[in-house]
Coordinates of C-alpha atoms and ligand atoms in Angstrom, one line a residue:
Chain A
X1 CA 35.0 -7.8 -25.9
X2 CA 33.4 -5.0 -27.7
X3 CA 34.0 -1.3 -26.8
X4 CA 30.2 -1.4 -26.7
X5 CA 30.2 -2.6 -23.4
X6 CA 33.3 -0.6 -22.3
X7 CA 31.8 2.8 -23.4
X8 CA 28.4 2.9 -25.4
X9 CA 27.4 5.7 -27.7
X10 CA 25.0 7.3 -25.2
X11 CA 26.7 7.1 -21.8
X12 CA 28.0 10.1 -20.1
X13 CA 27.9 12.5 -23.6
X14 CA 26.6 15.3 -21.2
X15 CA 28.6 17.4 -18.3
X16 CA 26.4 17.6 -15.0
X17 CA 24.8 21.4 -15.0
X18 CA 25.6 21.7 -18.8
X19 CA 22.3 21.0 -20.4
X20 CA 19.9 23.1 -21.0
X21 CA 18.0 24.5 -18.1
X22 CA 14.1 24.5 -17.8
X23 CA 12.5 26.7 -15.1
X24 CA 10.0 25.6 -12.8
X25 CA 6.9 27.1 -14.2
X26 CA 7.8 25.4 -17.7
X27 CA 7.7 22.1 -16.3
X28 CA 4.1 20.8 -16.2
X29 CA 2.6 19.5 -12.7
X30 CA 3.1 15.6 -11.6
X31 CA 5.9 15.9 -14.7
X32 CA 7.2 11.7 -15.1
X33 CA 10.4 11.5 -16.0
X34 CA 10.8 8.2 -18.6
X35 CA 14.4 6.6 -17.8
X36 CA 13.9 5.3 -21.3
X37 CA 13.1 6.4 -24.9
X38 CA 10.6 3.8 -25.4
X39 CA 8.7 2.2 -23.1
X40 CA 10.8 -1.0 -22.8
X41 CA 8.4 -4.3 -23.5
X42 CA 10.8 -6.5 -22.0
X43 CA 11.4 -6.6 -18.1
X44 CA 14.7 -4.0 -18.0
X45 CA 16.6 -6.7 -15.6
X46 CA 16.8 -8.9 -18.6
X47 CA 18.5 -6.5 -21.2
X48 CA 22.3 -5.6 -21.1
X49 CA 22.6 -1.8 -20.5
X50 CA 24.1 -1.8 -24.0
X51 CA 21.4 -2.7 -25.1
X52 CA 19.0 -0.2 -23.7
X53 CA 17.3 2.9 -25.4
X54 CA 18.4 5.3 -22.4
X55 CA 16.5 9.1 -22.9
X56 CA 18.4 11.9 -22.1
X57 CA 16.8 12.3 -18.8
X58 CA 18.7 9.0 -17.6
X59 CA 21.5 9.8 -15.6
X60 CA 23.7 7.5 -17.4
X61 CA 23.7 9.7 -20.3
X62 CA 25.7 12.4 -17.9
X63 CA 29.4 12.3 -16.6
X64 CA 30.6 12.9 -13.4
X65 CA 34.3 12.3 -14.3
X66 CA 35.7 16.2 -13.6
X67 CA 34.9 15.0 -10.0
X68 CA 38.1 12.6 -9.8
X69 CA 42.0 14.5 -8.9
X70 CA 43.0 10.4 -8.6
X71 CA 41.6 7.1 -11.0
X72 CA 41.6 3.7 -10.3
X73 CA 43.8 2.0 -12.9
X74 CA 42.8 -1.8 -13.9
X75 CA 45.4 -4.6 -13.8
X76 CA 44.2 -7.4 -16.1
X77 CA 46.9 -9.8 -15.6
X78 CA 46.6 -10.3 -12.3
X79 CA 43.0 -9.8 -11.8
X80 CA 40.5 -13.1 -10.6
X81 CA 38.1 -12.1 -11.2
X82 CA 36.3 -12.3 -7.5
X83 CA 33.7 -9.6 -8.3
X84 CA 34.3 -8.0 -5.1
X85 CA 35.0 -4.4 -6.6
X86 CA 32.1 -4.7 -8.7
X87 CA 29.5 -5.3 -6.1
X88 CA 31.1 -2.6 -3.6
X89 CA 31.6 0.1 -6.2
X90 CA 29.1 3.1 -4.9
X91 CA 29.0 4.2 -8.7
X92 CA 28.0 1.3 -10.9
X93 CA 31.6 1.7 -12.7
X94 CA 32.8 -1.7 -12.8
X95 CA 32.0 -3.3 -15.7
X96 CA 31.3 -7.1 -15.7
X97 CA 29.9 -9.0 -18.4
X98 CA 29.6 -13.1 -18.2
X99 CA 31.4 -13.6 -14.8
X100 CA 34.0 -10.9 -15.9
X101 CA 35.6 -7.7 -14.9
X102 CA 35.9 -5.9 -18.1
X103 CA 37.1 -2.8 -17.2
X104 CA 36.0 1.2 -15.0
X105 CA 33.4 3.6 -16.4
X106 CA 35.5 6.5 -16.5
X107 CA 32.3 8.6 -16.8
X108 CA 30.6 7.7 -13.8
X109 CA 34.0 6.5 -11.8
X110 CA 34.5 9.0 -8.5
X111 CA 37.7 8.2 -7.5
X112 CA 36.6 7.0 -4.3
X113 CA 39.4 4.4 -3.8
X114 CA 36.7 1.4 -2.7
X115 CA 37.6 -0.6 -5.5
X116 CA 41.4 -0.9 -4.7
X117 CA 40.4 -1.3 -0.9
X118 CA 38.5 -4.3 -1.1
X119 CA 40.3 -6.2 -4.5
X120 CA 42.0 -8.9 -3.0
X121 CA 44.9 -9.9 -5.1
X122 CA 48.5 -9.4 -4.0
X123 CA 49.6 -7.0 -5.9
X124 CA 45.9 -5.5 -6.1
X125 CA 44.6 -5.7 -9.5
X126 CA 43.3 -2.1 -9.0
X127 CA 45.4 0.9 -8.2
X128 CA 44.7 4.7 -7.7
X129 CA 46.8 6.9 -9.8
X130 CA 46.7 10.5 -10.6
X131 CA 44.0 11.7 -12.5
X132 CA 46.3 12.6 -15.6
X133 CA 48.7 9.5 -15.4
X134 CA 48.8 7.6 -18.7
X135 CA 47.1 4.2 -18.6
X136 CA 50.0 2.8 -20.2
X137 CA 52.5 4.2 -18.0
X138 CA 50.6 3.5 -14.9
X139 CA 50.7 -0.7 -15.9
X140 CA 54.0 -0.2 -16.5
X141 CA 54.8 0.6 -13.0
X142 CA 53.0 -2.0 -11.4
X143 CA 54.2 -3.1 -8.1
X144 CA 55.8 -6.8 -7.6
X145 CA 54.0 -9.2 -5.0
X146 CA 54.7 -8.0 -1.7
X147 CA 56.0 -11.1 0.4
X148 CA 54.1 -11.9 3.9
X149 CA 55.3 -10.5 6.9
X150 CA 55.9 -13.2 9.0
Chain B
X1 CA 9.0 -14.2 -7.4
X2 CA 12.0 -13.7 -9.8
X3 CA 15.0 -13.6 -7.8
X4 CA 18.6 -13.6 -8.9
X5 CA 20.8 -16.6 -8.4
X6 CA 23.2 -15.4 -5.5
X7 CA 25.2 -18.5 -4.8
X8 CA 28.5 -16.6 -5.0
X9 CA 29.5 -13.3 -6.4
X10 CA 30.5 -14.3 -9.6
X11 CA 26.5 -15.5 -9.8
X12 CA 25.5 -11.9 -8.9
X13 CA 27.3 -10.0 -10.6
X14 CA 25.5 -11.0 -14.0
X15 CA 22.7 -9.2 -12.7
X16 CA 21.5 -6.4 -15.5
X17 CA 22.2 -3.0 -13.3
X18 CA 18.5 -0.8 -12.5
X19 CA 20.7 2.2 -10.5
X20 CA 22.4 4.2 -13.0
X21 CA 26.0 6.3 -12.3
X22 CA 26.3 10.4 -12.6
X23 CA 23.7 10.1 -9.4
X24 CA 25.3 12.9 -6.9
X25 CA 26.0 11.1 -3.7
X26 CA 29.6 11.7 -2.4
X27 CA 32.4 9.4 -3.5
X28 CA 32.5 6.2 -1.4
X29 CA 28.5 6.7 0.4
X30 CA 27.4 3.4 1.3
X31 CA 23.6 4.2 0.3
X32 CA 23.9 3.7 -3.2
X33 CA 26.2 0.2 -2.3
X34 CA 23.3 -1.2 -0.1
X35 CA 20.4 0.4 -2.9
X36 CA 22.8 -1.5 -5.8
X37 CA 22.6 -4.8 -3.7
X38 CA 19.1 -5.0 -3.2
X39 CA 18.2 -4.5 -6.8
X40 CA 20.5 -6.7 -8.1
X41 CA 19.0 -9.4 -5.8
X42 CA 15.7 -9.4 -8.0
X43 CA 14.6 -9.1 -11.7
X44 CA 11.0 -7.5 -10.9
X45 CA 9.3 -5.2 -11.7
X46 CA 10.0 -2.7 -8.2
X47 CA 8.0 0.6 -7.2
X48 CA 10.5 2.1 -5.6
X49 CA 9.1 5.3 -3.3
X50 CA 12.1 7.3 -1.9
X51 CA 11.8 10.5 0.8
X52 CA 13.7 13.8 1.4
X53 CA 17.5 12.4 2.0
X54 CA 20.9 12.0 0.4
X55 CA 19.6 9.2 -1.7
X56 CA 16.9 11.1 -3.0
X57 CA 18.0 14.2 -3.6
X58 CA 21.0 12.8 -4.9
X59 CA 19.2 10.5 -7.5
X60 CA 16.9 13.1 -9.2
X61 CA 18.5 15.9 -10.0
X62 CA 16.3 17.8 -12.6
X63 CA 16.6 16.9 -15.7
X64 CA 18.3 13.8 -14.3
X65 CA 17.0 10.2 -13.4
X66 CA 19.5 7.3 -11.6
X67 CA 15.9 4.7 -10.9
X68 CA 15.7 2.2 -14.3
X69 CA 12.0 1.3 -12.2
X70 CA 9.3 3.1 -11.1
X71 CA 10.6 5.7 -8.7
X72 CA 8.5 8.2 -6.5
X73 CA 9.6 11.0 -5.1
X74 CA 7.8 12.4 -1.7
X75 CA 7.9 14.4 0.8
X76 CA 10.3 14.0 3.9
X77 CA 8.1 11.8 5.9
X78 CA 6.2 10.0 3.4
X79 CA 8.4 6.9 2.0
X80 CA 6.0 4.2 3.7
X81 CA 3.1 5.8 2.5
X82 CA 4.1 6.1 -0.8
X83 CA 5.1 2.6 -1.4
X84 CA 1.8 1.6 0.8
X85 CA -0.5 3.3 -1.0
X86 CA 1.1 2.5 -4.6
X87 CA 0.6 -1.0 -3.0
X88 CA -3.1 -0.4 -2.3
X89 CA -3.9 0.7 -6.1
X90 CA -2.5 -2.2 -7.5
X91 CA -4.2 -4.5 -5.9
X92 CA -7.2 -2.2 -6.5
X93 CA -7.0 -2.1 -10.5
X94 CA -6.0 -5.7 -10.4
X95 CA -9.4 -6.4 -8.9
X96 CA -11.2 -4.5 -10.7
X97 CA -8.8 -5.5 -14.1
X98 CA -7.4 -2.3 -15.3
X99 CA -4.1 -3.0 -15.2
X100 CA -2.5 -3.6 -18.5
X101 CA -0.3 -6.5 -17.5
X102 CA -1.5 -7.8 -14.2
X103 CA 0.7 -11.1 -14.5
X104 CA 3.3 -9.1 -14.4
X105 CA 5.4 -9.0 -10.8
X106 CA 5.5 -6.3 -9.2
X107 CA 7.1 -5.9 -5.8
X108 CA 7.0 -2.2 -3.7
X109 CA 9.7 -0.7 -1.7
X110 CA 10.5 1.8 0.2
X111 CA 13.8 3.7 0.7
X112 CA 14.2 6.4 3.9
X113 CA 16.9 7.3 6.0
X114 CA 17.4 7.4 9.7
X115 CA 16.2 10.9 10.4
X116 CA 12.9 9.9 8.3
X117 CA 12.6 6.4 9.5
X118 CA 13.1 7.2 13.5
X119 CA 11.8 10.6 13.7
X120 CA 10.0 12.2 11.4
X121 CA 8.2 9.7 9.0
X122 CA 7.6 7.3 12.3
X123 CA 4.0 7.6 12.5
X124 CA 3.3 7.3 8.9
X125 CA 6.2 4.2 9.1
X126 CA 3.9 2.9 11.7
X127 CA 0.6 3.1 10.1
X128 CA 1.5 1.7 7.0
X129 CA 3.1 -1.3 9.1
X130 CA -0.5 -1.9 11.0
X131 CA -2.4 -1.7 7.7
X132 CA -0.3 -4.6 6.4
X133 CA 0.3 -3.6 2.8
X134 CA 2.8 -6.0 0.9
X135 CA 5.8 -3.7 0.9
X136 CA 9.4 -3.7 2.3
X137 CA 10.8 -0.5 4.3
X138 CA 14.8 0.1 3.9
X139 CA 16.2 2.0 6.4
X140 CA 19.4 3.2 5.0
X141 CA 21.1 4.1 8.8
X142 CA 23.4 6.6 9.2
X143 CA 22.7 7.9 12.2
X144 CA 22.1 11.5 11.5
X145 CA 20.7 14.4 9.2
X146 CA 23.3 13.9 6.5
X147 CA 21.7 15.9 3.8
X148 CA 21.1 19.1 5.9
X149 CA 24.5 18.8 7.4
X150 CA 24.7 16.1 10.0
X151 CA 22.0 17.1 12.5
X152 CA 21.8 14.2 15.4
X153 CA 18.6 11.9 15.0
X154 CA 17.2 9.4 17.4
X155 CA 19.3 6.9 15.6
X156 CA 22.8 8.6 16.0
X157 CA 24.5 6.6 19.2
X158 CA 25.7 8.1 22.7
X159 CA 29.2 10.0 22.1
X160 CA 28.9 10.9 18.6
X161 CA 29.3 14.5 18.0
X162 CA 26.9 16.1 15.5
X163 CA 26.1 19.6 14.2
X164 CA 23.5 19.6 16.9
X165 CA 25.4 18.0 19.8
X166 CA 28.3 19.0 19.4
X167 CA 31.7 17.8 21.7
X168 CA 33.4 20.6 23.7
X169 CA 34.3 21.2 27.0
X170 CA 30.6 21.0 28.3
X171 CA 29.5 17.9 26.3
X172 CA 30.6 14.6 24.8
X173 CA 28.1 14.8 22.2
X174 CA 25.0 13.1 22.0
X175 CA 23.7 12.0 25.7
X176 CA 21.3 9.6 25.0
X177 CA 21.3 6.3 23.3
X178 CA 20.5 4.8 19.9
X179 CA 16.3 3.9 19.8
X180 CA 15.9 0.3 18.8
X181 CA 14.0 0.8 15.9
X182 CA 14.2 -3.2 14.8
X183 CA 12.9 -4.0 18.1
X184 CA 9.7 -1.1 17.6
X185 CA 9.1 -2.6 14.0
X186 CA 9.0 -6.2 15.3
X187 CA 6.8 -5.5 17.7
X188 CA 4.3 -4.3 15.2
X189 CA 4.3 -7.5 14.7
X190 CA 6.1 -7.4 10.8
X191 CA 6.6 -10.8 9.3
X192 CA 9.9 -10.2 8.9
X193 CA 12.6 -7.4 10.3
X194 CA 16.1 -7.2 9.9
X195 CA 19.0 -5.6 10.5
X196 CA 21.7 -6.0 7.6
X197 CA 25.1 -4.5 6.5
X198 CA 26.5 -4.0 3.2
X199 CA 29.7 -5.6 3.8
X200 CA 27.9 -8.9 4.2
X201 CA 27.2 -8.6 0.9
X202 CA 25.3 -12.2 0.6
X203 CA 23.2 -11.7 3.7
X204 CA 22.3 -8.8 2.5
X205 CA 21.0 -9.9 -0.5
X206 CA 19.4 -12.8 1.0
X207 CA 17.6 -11.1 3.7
X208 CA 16.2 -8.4 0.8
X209 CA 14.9 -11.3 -1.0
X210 CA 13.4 -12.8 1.7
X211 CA 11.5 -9.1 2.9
X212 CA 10.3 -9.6 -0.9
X213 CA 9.1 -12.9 -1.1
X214 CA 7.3 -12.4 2.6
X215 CA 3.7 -11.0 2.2
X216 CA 3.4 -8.1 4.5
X217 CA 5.1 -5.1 5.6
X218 CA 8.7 -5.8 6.2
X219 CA 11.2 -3.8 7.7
X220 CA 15.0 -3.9 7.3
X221 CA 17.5 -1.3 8.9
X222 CA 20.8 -1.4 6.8
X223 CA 24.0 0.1 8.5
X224 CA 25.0 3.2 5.8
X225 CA 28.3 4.4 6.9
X226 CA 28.5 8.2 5.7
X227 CA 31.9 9.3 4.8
X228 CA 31.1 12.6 5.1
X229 CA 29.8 13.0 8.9
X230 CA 31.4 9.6 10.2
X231 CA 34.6 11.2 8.9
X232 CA 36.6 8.9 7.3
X233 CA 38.4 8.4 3.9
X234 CA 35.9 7.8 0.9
X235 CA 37.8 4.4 0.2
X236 CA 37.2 3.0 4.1
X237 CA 33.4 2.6 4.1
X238 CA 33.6 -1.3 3.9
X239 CA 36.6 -1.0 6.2
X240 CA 33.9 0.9 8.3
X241 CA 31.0 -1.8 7.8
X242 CA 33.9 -4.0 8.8
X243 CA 34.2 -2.8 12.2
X244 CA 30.3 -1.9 12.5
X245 CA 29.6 -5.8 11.7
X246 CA 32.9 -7.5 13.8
X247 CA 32.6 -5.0 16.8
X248 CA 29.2 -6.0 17.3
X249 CA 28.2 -2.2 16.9
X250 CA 25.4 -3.5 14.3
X251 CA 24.6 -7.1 15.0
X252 CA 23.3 -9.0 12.2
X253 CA 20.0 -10.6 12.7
X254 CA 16.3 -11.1 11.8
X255 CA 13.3 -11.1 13.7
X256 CA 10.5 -13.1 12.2
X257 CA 6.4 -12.9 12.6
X258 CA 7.7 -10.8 15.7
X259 CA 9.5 -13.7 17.4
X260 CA 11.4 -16.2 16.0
X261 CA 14.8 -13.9 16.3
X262 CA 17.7 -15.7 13.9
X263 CA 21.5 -14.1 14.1
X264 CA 22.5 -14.1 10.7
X265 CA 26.4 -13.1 11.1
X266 CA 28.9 -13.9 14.3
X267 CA 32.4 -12.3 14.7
X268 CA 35.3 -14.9 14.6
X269 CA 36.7 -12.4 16.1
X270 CA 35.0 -10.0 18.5
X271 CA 36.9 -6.0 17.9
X272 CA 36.9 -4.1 21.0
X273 CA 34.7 -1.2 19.9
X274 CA 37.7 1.1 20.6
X275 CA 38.7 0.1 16.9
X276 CA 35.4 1.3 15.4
X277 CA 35.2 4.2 17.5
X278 CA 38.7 5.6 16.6
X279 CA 38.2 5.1 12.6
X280 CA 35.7 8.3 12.8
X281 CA 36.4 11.8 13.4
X282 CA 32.9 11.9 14.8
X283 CA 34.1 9.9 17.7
X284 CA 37.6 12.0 18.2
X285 CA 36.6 13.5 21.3
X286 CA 35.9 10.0 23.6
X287 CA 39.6 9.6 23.8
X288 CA 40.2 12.1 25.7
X289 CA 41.1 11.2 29.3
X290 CA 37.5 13.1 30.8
X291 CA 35.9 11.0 28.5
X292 CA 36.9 7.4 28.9
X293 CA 33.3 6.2 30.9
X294 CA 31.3 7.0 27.4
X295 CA 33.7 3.8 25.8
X296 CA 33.0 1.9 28.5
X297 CA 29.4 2.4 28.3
X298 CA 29.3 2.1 24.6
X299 CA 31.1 -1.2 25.1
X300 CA 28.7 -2.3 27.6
X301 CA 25.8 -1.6 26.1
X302 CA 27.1 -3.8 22.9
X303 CA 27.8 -7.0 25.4
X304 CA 24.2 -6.7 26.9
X305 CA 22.7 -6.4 23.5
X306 CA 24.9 -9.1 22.1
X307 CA 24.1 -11.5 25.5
X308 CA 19.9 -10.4 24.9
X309 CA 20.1 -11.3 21.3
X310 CA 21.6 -14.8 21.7
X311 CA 19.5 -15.5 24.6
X312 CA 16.1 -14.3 22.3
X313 CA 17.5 -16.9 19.5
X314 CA 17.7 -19.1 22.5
X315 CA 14.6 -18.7 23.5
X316 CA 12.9 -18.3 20.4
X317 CA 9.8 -16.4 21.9
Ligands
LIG1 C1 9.3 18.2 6.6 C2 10.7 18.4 6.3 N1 11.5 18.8 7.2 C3 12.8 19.0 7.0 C4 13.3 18.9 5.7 C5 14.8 19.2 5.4 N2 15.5 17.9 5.2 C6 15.7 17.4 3.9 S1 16.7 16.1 3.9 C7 16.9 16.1 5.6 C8 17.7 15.2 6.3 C9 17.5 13.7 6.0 O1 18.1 12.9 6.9 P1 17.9 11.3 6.8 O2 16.5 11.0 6.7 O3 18.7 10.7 7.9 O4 18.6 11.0 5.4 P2 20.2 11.1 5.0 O5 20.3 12.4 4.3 O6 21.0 11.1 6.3 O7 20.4 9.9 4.1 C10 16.2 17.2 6.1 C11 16.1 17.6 7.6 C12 12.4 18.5 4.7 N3 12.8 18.3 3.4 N4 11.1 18.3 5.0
LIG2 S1 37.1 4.4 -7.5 FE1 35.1 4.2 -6.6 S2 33.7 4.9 -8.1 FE2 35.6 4.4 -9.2 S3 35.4 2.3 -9.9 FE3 36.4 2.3 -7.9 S4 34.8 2.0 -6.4 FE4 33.8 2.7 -8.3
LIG3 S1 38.4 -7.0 -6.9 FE1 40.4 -7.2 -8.0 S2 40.6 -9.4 -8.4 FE2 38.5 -9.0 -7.9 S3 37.4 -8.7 -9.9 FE3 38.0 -6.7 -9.1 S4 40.0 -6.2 -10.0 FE4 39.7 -8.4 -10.2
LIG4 S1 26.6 13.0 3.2 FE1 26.9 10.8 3.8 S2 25.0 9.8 3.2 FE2 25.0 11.8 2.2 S3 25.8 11.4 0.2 FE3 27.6 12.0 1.5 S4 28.4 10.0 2.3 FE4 26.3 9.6 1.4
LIG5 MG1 20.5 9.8 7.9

C-alpha cells in the first residue's frame, strides 16, 4: 500500500476560512468553478482519486480535521473487511482500494462515531478515542471479544 | 447506461468517489450518505442541479467545490427546473450537433429537500414532471427547514416539534399529518417513484439506477435523518434509518408508470413506533401522559398505510 492513497500530496493542505478571500464584486458573473486543474479526458468515475489533478477550488484540497474533540482509530487485525463503514461514512473518509479498507482520512474525518456504529466485528475494528490519543497507544488498548450474553 | 456492479458491498465499494470531503454538513447528516450512494451506483457523466438546503449550501462554499460532475446551483425552488431545462439543451445541441462529445452518457439529476420538494419548489417539481424531461428528482427528507433552523414543512409528521410548532403546554407540535408526496408524484403519472432509505444500502442503489436507466421524470423520496433537529447523537443516524425502515415509519416501495406499486423492504420484525419516536428529542414531548393519543395515532396511521400498500401490490392497479 502506498501512502499515496493514504494521504496524497494535495488533499486537505488548506484550513477551511484560511485562504485567501475574494469579494463579491471581484468574482466575475455566472463564475464556474472547475473541480479540476485540467479538464479531465477520461470519464472521472474511472480514475483513482490519487490519480486526479484536483484545483484548489476542490474541496478535497481543504481539511476539516480541527472539527473532531474524538477520532476513530482503525483495528487492522481484526477488521473483514465488510465495507459497511465505508459506504455509511457521511465524509468520504474511509479509504478502500481493491475490496480493502485501507485506512481514515484524517483530513476530512468528523468524528461522527458512524463508522464504529455500524462495523460489525466483535471487538469492532473501529474505535473512537480522544482526539490527541496516540495511534499506537490506542491499539494497544484494544478491547478482548466480549462473550454473548446468553 | 454505465452502472456500477452492486452485487455486494465489497462490489461497490470499488467505485471511484465523485463527492469530495471538507463539504460543511454536520458530523453524521445522512444527506451526504444517501448523495454518496447514488453516485457511486453509476460511472456517468451526471448534471447534478442542487437548490437552497443543507446540501447545497454546505457543498459550495466559496472558494470551495465538493461535486467531481457538473453541479448547478439555483435558487430555493428551482432544482427540477434546473436539471429539466439542462435536460432540454442537451437534447437540443445534440440535434442540432454541437455538442462536443454527444456519445458520451449523460444522465440529469436533481437534489432538493423536503421544504423545496413539498412546498416551495412544488409547482415547478410539478411542471417539470408533466413536460417529461429525462431526469430523476431526489428528495433528500427530513422533514423540516433544516438549514434556516428547523422550521416545520408539509413533510415534518404529526407530533414533531419544530421551531415553528413548537410543544408546550398548548400544543404537541405539529397538528397535521405528513403529505404523501410519492403518492402526488405517482399520480403525475412518473414512470417510476420511490421511496428509499440509506440504511438499505442495496435498494438504494438499485432503485437510483433504475430512476436512471428509466426515460422520463422519475421521482424518489429518500428518508434523511437530521442529527441536528431529529436530535440524536451524530453516530445514530443508521440506528435512526433503522427504526424509520423496521417501524414502518418509511416503507420501502416503488410505484411504477403510476401503478404497478412493488414493496421493496419488509420488517422481520415489525418495531412498535414507540422505539423510533423515543430515539429523538424532537418527539420528547408525546410521552407525556396528556399526550399518549398522538402515539396511538401515529401508530395507526402506519398500520393503515402499511395494510393500503400491500393491498395496492395486491392489486396491482
Ligand atoms: C425563496 C427562498 N425562501 C427562503 C429561503 C431561505 N432558505 C434557505 S435554505 C431553507 C430551508 C431548506 O429546507 P429544505 O428544503 O427542507 O432543505 P434542508 O436544509 O432541510 O436539507 C430556507 C427556508 C431561500 N433561500 N429562498
Ligand atoms: S468518524 Fe464519521 S467521518 Fe470519521 S471516518 Fe467514521 S464515519 Fe467517517
Ligand atoms: S466496518 Fe469494520 S470490519 Fe467492516 S470494513 Fe470497516 S473496519 Fe472493517
Ligand atoms: S442540520 Fe441536519 S440536514 Fe442539515 S447538515 Fe445538519 S444534520 Fe444535515
Ligand atoms: Mg429539509
Amino acid at each position: 500500500m502506498s501512502r499515496g492513497v493514504l494521504a496524497t500530496e494535495k488533499r486537505g493542505v488548506r484550513e477551511l476560512g484560511a485562504e485567501e478571500k475574494v469579494g463579491w464584486d471581484a468574482v466575475p458573473q455566472g463564475v464556474v468553478l472547475n473541480s479540476f486543474d485540467n479538464i479531465l479526458k477520461e470519464n472521472v468515475s474511472h480514475v483513482k482519486p490519487e490519480d486526479r489533478d484536483y484545483s484548489d477550488f476542490n474541496s478535497y484540497t481543504a481539511t476539516v480535521a480541527s472539527w473532531r474533540v474524538i477520532k476513530p482509530v482503525y483495528n487492522r487485525d481484526i477488521c473483514i473487511d465488510c465495507q459497511n463503514c465505508w459506504v455509511w461514512c457521511p465524509d468520504t473518509s474511509i479509504i478502500s482500494r481493491d475490496k480493502q479498507m485501507l485506512g481514515i482520512d484524517y483530513d476530512h474525518c468528523k468524528g461522527c462515531g458512524v463508522c464504529v456504529e455500524v462495523c460489525p466485528t466483535n471487538p469492532k475494528s473501529l474505535l473512537m478515542f480522544g482526539e490527541a490519543q496516540e495511534l499506537e497507544d490506542a491499539l494497544a488498548m484494544w478491547p478482548e471479544k466480549k462473550k454473548k450474553a446468553k | 447506461m454505465a452502472i456500477t456492479n452492486i452485487k455486494n458491498l465489497k462490489e461497490f465499494s470499488t467505485a471511484n468517489e465523485r463527492f469530495e470531503g471538507a463539504h460543511l454538513l454536520c458530523p453524521g447528516c445522512a444527506h451526504s450518505m444517501i448523495v454518496r450512494e447514488l453516485m457511486n451506483a453509476t460511472d456517468d457523466n451526471l448534471v447534478i442541479a442542487s437548490n437552497t438546503g443543507c446540501l447545497e449550501v454546505s457543498t459550495a462554499v466559496y472558494p470551495y467545490t465538493s461535486w467531481d460532475t457538473s453541479w448547478i446551483h439555483i435558487g430555493f425552488e428551482n432544482a427540477a427546473t434546473a436539471a429539466s431545462c439542462a435536460e432540454s439543451m442537451y437534447k437540443a445541441r445534440k440535434r442540432k450537433g454541437t455538442l462536443p462529445d454527444p456519445d458520451a452518457p449523460v444522465k440529469f439529476v436533481a437534489f432538493g429537500g423536503d421544504g423545496s420538494t413539498y412546498d416551495i419548489g412544488f409547482q415547478w417539481l410539478s411542471g417539470a414532471m408533466e413536460r417529461g424531461h429525462d431526469f430523476t428528482y431526489i428528495c433528500l427528507d427530513n422533514e423540516n427547514y433544516a438549514n434556516t433552523g428547523g422550521q416545520r414543512s408539509s413533510s415534518t409528521p404529526i407530533g414533531a416539534h419544530t421551531s415553528t410548532a413548537q410543544a408546550g403546554s398548548e400544543s404537541y407540535g405539529k397538528t397535521q399529518r405528513k403529505k404523501d408526496m410519492v403518492a402526488i408524484m405517482a399520480a403525475h403519472g412518473a414512470p417510476y417513484v420511490a421511496q428509499l432509505s440509506p440504511n438499505k444500502w442495496k435498494i438504494m442503489a438499485k432503485g437510483f439506477q433504475k430512476a436512471l436507466e428509466t426515460e422520463g421524470p422519475c421521482f424518489i423520496n429518500t428518508v434523511s435523518p437530521c442529527t441536528t433537529e431529529w436530535k440524536f447523537d451524530p453516530k445514530d443516524t443508521i440506528h435512526l434509518a433503522d427504526l424509520a425502515t423496521d417501524t414502518l415509519m418509511f416503507p420501502v416501495y416503488e410505484i411504477i408508470n403510476g401503478t404497478e406499486l412493488n414493496i421493496l423492504y419488509r420488517p422481520k420484525n415489525v418495531i412498535p413506533v414507540e422505539e423510533y419516536l423515543a430515539a429523538q428529542g424532537r418527539y420528547k414531548h408525546l410521552f407525556k401522559p396528556e399526550n399518549k393519543h398522538v402515539i396511538e395515532r401515529i401508530q395507526k396511521d402506519i398500520d393503515a398505510k402499511w395494510e393500503y400498500l400491500q393491498r395496492r401490490e395486491e392489486a396491482r392497479v
